[in-house]
Coordinates of C-alpha atoms in Angstrom, one line a residue:
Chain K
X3 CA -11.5 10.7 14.8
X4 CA -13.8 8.5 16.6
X5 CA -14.3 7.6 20.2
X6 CA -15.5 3.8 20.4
X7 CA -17.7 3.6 23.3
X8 CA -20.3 0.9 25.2
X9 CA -23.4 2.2 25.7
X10 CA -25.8 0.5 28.8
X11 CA -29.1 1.2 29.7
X12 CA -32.6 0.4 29.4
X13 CA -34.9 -0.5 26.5
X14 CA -36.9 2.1 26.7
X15 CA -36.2 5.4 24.6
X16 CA -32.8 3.4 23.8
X17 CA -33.7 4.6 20.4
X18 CA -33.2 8.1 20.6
X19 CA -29.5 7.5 21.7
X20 CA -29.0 5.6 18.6
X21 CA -30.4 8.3 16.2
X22 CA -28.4 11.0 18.1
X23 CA -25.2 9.0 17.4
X24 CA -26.2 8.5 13.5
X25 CA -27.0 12.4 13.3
X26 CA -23.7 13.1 14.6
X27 CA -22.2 10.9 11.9
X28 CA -20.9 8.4 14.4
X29 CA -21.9 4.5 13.8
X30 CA -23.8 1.8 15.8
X31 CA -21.9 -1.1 15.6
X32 CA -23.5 -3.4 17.8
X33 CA -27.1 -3.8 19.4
X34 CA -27.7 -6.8 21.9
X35 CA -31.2 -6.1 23.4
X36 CA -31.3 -8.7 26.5
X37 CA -34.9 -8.7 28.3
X38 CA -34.8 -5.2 29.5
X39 CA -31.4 -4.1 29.4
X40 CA -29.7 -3.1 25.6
X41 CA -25.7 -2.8 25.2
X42 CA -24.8 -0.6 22.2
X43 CA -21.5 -0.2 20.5
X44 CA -20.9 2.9 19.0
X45 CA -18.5 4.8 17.6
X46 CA -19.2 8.8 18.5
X47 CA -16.8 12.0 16.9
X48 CA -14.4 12.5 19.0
X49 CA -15.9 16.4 19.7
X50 CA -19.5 15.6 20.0
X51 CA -18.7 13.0 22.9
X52 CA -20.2 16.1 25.1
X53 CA -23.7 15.8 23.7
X54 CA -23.5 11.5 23.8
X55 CA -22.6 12.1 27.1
X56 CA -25.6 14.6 28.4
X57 CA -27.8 12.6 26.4
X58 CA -26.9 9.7 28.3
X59 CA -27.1 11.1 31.6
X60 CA -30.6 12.0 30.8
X61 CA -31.6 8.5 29.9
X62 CA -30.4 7.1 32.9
X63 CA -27.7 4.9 30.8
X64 CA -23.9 4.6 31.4
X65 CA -21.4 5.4 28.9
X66 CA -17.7 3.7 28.9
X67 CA -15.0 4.0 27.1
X68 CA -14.3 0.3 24.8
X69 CA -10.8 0.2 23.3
X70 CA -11.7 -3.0 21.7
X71 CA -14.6 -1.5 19.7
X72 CA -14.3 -2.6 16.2
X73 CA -11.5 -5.1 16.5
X74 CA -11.4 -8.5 15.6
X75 CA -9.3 -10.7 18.3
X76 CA -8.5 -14.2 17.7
X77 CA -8.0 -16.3 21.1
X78 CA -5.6 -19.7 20.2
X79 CA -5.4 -22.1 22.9
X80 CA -3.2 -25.2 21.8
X81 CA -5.8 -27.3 21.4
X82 CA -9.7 -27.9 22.0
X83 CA -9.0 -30.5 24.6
X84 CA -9.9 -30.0 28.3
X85 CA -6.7 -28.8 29.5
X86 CA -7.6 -25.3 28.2
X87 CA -11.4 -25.6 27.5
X88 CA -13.6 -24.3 28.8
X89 CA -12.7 -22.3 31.3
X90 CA -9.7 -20.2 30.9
X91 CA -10.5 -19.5 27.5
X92 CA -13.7 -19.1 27.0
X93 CA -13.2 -16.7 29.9
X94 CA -10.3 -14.7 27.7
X95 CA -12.6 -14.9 24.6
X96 CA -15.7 -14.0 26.7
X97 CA -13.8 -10.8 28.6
X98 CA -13.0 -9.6 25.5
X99 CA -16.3 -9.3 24.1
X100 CA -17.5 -7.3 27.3
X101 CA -15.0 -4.9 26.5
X102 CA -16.3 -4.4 22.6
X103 CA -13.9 -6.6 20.1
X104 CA -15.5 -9.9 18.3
X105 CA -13.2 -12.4 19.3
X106 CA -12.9 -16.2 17.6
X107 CA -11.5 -19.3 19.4
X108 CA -8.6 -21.0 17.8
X109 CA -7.7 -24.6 18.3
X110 CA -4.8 -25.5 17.0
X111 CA -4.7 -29.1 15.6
X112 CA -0.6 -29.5 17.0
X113 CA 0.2 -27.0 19.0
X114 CA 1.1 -28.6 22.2
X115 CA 4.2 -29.9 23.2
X116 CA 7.6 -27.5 23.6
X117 CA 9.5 -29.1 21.2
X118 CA 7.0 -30.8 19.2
X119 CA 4.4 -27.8 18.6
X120 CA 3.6 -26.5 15.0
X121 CA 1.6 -24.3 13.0
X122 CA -0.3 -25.1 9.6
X123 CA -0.4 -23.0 7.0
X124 CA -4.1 -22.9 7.3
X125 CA -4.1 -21.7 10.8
X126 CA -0.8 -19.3 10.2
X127 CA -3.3 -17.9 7.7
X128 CA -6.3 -17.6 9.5
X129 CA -4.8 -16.4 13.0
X130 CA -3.3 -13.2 10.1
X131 CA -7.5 -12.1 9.2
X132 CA -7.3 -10.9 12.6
X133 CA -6.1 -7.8 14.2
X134 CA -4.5 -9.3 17.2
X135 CA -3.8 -12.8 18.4
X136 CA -3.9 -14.0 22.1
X137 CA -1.9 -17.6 22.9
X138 CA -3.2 -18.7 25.7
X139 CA -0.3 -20.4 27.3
X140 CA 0.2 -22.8 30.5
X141 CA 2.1 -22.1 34.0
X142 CA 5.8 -23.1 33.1
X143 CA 8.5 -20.2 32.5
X144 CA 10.7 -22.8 30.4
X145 CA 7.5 -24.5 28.5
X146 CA 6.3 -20.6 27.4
X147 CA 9.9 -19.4 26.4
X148 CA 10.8 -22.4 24.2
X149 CA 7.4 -22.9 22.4
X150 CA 7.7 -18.7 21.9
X151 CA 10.6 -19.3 20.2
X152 CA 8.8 -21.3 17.0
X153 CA 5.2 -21.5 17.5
X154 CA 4.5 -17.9 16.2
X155 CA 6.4 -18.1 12.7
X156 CA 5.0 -16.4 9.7
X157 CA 2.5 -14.2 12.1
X158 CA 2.4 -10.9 10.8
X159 CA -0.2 -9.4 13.8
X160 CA 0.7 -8.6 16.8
X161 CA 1.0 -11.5 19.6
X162 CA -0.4 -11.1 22.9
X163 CA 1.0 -13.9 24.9
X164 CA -0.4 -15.4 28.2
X165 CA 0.9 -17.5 31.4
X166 CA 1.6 -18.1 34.9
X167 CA 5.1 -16.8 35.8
X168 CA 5.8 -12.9 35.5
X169 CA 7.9 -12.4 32.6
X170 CA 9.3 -9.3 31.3
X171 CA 8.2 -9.2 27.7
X172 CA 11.6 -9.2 26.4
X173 CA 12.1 -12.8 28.0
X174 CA 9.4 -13.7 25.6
X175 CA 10.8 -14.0 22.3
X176 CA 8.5 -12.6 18.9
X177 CA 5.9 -11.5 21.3
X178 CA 4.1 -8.0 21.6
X179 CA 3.3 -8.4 24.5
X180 CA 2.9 -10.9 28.1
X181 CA 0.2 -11.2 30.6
X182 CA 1.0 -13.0 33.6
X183 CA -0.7 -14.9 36.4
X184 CA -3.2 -16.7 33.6
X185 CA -1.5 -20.2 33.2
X186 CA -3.2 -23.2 33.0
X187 CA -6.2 -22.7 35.3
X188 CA -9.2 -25.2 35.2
X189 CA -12.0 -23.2 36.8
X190 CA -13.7 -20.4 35.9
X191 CA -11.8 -16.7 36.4
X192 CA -14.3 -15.0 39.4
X193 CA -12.2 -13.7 41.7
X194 CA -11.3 -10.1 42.4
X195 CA -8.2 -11.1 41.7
X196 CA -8.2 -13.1 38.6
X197 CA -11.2 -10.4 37.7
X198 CA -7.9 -7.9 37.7
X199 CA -5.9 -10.2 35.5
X200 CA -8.7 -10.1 32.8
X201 CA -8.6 -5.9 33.2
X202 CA -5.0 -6.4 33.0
X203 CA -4.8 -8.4 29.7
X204 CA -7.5 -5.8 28.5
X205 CA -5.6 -3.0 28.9
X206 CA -2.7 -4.6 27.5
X207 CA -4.6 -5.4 24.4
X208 CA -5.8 -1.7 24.2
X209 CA -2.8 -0.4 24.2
X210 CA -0.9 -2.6 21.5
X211 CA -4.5 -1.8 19.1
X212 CA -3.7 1.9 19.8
X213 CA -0.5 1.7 18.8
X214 CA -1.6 -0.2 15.9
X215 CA -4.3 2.7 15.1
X216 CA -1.2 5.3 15.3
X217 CA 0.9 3.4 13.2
X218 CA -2.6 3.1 10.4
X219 CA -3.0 6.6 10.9
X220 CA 0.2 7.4 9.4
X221 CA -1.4 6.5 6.1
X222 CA -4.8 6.3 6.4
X223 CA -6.9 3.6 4.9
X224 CA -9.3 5.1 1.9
X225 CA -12.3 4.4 3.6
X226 CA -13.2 3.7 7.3
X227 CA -14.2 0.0 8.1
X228 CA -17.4 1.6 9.6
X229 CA -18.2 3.5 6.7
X230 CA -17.7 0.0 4.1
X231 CA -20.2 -1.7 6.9
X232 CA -22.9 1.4 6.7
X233 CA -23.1 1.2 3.0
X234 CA -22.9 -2.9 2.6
X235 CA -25.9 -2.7 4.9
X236 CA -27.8 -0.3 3.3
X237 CA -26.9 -1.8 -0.2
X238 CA -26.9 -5.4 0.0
X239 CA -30.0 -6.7 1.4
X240 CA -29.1 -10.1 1.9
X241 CA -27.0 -9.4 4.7
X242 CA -29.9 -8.9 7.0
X243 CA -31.2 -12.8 6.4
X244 CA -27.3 -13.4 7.7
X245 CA -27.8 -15.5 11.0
X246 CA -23.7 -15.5 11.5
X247 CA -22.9 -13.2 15.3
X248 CA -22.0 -10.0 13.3
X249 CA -22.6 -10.3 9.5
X250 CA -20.3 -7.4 9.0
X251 CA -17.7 -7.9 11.5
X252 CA -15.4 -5.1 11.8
X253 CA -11.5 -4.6 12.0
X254 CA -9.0 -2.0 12.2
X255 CA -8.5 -1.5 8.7
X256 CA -11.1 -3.4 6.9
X257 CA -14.1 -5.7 7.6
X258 CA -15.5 -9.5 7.3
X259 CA -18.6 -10.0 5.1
X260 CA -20.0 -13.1 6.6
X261 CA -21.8 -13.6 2.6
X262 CA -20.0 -16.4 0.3
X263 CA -17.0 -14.9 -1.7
X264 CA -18.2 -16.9 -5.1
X265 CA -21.3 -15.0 -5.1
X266 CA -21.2 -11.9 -3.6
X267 CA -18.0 -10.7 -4.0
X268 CA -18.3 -9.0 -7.4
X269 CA -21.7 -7.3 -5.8
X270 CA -19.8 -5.6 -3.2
X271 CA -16.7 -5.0 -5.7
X272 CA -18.8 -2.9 -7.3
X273 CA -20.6 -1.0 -4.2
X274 CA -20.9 2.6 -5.1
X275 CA -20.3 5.5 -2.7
X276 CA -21.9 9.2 -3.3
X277 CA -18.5 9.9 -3.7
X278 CA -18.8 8.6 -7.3
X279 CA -16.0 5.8 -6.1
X280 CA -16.5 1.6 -6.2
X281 CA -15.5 -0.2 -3.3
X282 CA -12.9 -2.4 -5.4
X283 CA -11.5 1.1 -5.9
X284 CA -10.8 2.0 -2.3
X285 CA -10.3 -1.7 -0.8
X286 CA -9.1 -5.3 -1.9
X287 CA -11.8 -7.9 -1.5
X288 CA -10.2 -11.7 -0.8
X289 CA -11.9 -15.0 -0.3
X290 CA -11.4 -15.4 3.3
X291 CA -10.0 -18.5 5.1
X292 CA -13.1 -18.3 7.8
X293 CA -15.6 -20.7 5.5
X294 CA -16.6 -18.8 2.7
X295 CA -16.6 -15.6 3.8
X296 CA -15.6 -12.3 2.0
X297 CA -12.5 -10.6 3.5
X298 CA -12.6 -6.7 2.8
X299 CA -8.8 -4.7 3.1
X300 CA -9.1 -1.2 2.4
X301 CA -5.7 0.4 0.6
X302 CA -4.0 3.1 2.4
X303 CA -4.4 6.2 0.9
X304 CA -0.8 6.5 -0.4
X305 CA -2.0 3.4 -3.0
X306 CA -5.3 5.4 -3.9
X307 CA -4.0 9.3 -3.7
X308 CA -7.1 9.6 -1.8
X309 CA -9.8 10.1 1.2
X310 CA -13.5 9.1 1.0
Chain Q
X23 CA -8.1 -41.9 57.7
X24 CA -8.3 -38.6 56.3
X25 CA -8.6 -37.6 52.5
X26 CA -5.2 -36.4 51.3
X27 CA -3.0 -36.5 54.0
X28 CA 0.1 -35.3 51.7
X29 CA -0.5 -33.6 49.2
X30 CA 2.9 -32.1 47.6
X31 CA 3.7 -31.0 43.9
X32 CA 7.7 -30.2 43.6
X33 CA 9.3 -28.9 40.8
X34 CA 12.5 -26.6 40.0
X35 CA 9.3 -23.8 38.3
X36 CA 8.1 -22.6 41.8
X37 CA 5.3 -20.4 40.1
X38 CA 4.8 -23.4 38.0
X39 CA 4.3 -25.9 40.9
X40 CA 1.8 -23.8 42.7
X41 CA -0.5 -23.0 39.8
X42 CA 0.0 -26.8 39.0
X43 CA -1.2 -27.5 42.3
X44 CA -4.6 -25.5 41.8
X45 CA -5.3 -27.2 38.7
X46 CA -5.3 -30.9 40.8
X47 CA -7.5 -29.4 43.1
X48 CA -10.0 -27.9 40.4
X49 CA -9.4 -31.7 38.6
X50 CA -10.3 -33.6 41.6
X51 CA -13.4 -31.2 42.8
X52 CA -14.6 -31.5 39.3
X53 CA -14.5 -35.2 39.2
X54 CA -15.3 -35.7 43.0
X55 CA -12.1 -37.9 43.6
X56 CA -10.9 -36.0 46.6
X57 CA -11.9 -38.8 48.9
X58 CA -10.1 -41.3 46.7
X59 CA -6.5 -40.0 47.1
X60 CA -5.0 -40.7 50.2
X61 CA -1.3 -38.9 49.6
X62 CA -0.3 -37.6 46.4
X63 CA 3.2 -36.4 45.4
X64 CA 3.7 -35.1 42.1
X65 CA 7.1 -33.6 40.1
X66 CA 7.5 -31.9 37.5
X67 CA 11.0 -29.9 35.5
X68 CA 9.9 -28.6 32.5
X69 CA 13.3 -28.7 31.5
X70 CA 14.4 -32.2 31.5
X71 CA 11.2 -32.7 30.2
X72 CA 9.2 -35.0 32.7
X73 CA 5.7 -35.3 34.6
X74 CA 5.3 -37.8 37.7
X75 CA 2.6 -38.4 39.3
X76 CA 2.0 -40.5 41.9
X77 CA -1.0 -41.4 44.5
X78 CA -2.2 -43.8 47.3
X79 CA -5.7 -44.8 46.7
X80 CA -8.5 -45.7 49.2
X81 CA -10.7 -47.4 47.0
X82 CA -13.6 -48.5 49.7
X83 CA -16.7 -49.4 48.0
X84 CA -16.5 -53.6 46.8
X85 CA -18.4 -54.3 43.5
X86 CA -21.8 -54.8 43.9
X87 CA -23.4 -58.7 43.5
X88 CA -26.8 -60.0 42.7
X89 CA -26.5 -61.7 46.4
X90 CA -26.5 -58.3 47.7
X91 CA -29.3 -57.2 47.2
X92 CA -31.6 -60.0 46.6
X93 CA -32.8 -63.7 47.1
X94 CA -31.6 -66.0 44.5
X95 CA -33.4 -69.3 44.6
X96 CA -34.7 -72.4 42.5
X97 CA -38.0 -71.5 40.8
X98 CA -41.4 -74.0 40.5
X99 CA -40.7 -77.3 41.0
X100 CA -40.2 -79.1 38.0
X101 CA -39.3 -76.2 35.4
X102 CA -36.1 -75.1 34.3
X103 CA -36.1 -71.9 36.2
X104 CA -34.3 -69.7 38.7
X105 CA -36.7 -66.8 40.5
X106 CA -34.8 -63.5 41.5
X107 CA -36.6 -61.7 44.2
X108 CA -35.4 -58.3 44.7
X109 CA -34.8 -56.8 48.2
X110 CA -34.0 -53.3 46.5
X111 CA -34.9 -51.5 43.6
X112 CA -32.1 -49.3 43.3
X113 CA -30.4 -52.0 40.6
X114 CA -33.3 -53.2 39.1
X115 CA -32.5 -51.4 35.4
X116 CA -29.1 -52.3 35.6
X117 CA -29.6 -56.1 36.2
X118 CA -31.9 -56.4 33.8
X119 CA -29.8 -55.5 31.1
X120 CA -26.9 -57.4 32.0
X121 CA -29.9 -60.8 32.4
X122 CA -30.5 -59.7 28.6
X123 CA -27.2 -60.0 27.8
X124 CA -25.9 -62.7 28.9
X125 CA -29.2 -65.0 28.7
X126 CA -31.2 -63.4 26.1
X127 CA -34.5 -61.3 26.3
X128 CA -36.8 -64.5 25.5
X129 CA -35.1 -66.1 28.9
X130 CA -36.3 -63.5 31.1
X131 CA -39.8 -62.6 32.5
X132 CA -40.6 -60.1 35.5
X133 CA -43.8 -61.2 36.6
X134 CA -44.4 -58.8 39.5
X135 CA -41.8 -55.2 40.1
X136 CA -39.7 -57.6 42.5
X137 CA -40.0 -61.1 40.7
X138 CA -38.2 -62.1 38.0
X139 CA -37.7 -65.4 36.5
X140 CA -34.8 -66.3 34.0
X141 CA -35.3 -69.8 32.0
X142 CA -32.3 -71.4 32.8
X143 CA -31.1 -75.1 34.2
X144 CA -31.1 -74.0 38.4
X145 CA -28.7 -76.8 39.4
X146 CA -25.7 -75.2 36.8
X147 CA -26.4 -71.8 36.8
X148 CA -28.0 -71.4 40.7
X149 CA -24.3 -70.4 42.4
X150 CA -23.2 -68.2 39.1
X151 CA -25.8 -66.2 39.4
X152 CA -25.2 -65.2 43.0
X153 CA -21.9 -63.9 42.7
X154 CA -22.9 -62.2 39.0
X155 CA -21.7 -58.7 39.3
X156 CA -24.1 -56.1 38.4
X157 CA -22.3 -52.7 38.8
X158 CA -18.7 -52.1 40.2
X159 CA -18.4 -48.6 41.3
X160 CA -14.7 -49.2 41.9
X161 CA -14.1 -49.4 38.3
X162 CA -16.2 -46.5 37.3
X163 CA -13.8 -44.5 40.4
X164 CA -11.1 -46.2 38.4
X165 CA -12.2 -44.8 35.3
X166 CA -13.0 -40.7 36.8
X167 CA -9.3 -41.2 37.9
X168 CA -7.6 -42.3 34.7
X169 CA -9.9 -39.3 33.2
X170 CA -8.3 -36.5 35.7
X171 CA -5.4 -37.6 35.4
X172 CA -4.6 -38.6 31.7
X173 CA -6.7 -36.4 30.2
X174 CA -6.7 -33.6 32.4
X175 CA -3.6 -33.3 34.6
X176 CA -0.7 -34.2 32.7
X177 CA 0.5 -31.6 30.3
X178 CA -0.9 -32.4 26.9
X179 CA 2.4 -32.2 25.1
X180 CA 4.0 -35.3 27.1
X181 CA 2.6 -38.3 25.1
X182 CA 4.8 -40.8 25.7
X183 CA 3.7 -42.4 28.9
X184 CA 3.8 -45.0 31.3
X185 CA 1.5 -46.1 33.9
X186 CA 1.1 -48.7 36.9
X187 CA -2.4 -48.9 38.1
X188 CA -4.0 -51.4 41.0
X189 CA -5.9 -50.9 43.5
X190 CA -3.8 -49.8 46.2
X191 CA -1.6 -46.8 44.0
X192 CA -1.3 -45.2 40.9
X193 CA 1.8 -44.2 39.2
X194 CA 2.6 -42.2 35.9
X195 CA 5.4 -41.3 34.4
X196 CA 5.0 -38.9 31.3
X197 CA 7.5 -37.0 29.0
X198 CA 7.6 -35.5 25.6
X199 CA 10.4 -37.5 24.8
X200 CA 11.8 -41.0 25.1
X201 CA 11.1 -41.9 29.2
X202 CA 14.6 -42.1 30.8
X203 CA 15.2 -44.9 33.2
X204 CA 15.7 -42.6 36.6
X205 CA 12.3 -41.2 35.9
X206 CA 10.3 -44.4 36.4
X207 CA 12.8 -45.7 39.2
X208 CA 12.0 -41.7 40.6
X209 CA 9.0 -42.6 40.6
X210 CA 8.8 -45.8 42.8
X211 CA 11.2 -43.9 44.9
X212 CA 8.2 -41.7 45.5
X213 CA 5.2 -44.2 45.6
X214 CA 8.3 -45.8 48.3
X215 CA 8.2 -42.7 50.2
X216 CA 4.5 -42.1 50.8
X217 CA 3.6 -45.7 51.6
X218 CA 6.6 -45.4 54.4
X219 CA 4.6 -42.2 55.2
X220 CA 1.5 -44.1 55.4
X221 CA 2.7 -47.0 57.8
X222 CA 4.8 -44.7 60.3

């Protein structure tokens, strides 16, 4: 088991954190150096988090706890016009991020409207790559209970929904989960008290992907996304001249390459572990609806008989 | 007179019409229109479905004319000519385009920063060019509030619209389905009841 964490701290000596991690057979998942300050993603064994910990407190840093580590959240508004751009969310999308997942922004070409919203086949599809979706709805209890009732259809992830009135979840129909006190708000989410709506949604989101993570665990995926990451890196070298935000972006059960499908998949089909296993062995890899990139599923272990 | 006087958003959603009243505020403070708006009253049931919005407008600033800010007068004796000479600068880019415009680039010549001479027959075109309008802030105001409130206020599922704009008020009515008679006579009821307001 593996305890995703945000580490914090300064530049210098940041380094010896990062090989500490990799010795204990953890994974850095994300470095963002920023002038003098460098934000680390990690993912630490669950029974070493003692040594991460002293090591931290020695270098001055802070270590906190990111549920969203290695998830990939997709944040739909209705559309890209103003009414939901750029503040409420791009400040979702942006929240998210600070708490460790990648998130996308979704525009949806028709999605406004109560009675006249839809979903395309091409969106249903992409909003599915993810491991969670969050609408981003406006302030009316009616508007957000009728456009519930269709707008979702054929979304197999779970479905975070936001807006202004405090509904019980169950009022919502096909949603995971609602988040109230977002709605439709047109300036930017400061506050201490819109700053607790953010935690709130945050929290939310953690515990739905934990629940998710329980339910995977049941029958675990052959391979850990991290570990598929670690050995693309170290095998395919064109992923470093990647300029995409996370060239290996990871999710719950798998990963997105951000290489083109027509030529690389049959390279990374054919990735080899020490375990004497190929990747195509232990995961599906599909064209992805995200441009051209390379979507990587691994197969629970009840389809392969076995644990790398 | 002060800058929204009334200010009232009603609808059958309470938690609805308050957040919907802090996105007009963030609209107008974004697009500086708050001295604009004299009384605004604004419905909205989700249910029906329908959107009304209506305002008094204290539109103030006149549009601006090349009398206003500088001397218009015949040019040497004997030429076809008419000499501009500028009091303020503050319009000079703008006039000068509109001069290209309408009389052509070859036409025009600024001899000195404050002279300029357009080649035109004085006697027909002396009293037009007085009253030519160079920049109308009114409809630019105009515009900023068409902006917040098409494009920003109403909910962007209610297409079908309608609209009464002048100078005095503004009034729309907006639905995602066909607009029902009561809801435009609702809303002159409305624009009725704030300019009753505004006279008491």
């Amino acid at each position: 088991m593996f305890e995703p964490v945000m580490y914090t701290g300064g530049v210098y000596k940041h380094g010896q954190i990062a090989e500490l991690v990799e010795d204990l057979g953890g994974y850095i998942l994300q470095k963002n150096i920023m002038q003098t300050e460098v934000v680390l993603l990690l993912l630490v064994p669950l029974e070493d988090m003692a040594i991460v910990e002293a090591k931290t407190a020695e270098l001055l840093g802070k270590l906190t706890r990111a549920p969203l580590t290695g998830t990939e959240i997709a944040t739909v508004a209705p559309t890209l016009a103003y009414h939901h751009l750029p503040h409420l969310d791009c400040d979702v999308a942006e929240f998210l991020r600070k708490k460790g997942a990648k998130t996308n922004m979704v525009g949806l070409a028709r999605g406004v409207g109560k009675r006249i919203c839809q979903l395309s086949a091409y969106e249903r599809d992409l909003i599915n790559e993810h491991d969670l979706a969050v609408f981003i709805l406006g302030n009316y209890e009616h508007c957000i209970i009728e456009k519930s009732k269709k707008l979702y259809e054929g979304i197999e992830i779970p479905i975070i929904v936001t807006g202004a009135p405090e509904l019980r979840t169950e009022d919502v129909p096909n949603a995971t989960a609602y988040v109230g006190s977002f709605g439709r708000i047109l300036h930017q989410m400061r506050h201490s008290e819109e700053l607790r709506t953010l935690d709130k949604l945050a929290d939310v989101i953690g515990n739905v992907l934990d629940n998710v993570r329980k339910e995977i665990a049941k029958d675990p995926p052959a391979v850990a996304p991290s570990r598929i990451k670690k050995e693309i890196e170290d095998q395919v070298h064109e992923i470093i001249d990647s300029l995409h935000p996370l060239p290996i972006t990871l999710q719950i059960n798998g990963a997105r390459v951000k290489l083109p499908y027509e030529e690389y998949h049959e390279m990374i089909e054919n990735l080899k572990f020490v375990e004497g296993v190929t990747l195509k062995e232990v995961a599906h890899v599909l064209p992805s609806k995200m441009r051209n990139f390379i979507l990587i599923k691994a197969k629970p272990k009840s389809e392969t008989g076995f644990v790398i | 007179m002060e800058q929204l006087e009334t200010f009232i958003v009603e609808s059958p959603d309470a938690v609805g019409a308050k957040t919907t009243k802090i996105l007009i505020k963030d609209v107008l403070a974004d697009l500086t229109l708050n001295r604009v708006i004299g009384r605004m009253k604004v419905y909205v049931d989700p249910v029906q479905p329908v959107f009304i919005f209506t305002a008094l407008l204290r539109l103030t600033t006149p549009a601006i004319r090349l009398k206003d800010f500088a001397k218009v007068d015949m040019g040497a004796l004997g030429k076809d000519e008419v000499k501009i000479e500028l009091q303020r600068e503050a319009f000079t880019v703008k006039l000068l385009n509109k001069l290209w415009e309408k009389y052509g680039k070859e036409n025009i010549e600024q001899r000195d920063k404050k002279i300029i001479i357009v080649k035109v027959d004085p006697i027909k075109e002396l009293d037009a060019m007085k009253e030519f309008v160079i920049d109308e802030p009114r409809q630019e105001v105009l515009d900023r509030l068409i902006d917040a409130i098409a494009l920003r206020i109403i909910p962007e599922g209610f297409r079908v619209r309608k609209h009464e704009l002048t100078a005095s008020h503004v009034m729309f009515v907006a639905s995602e389905d066909t607009l029902k008679p009561e809801w435009i006579q609702r809303g002159k009821d409305m624009l009725e009841s704030l300019r009753s307001e505004e006279n008491v």
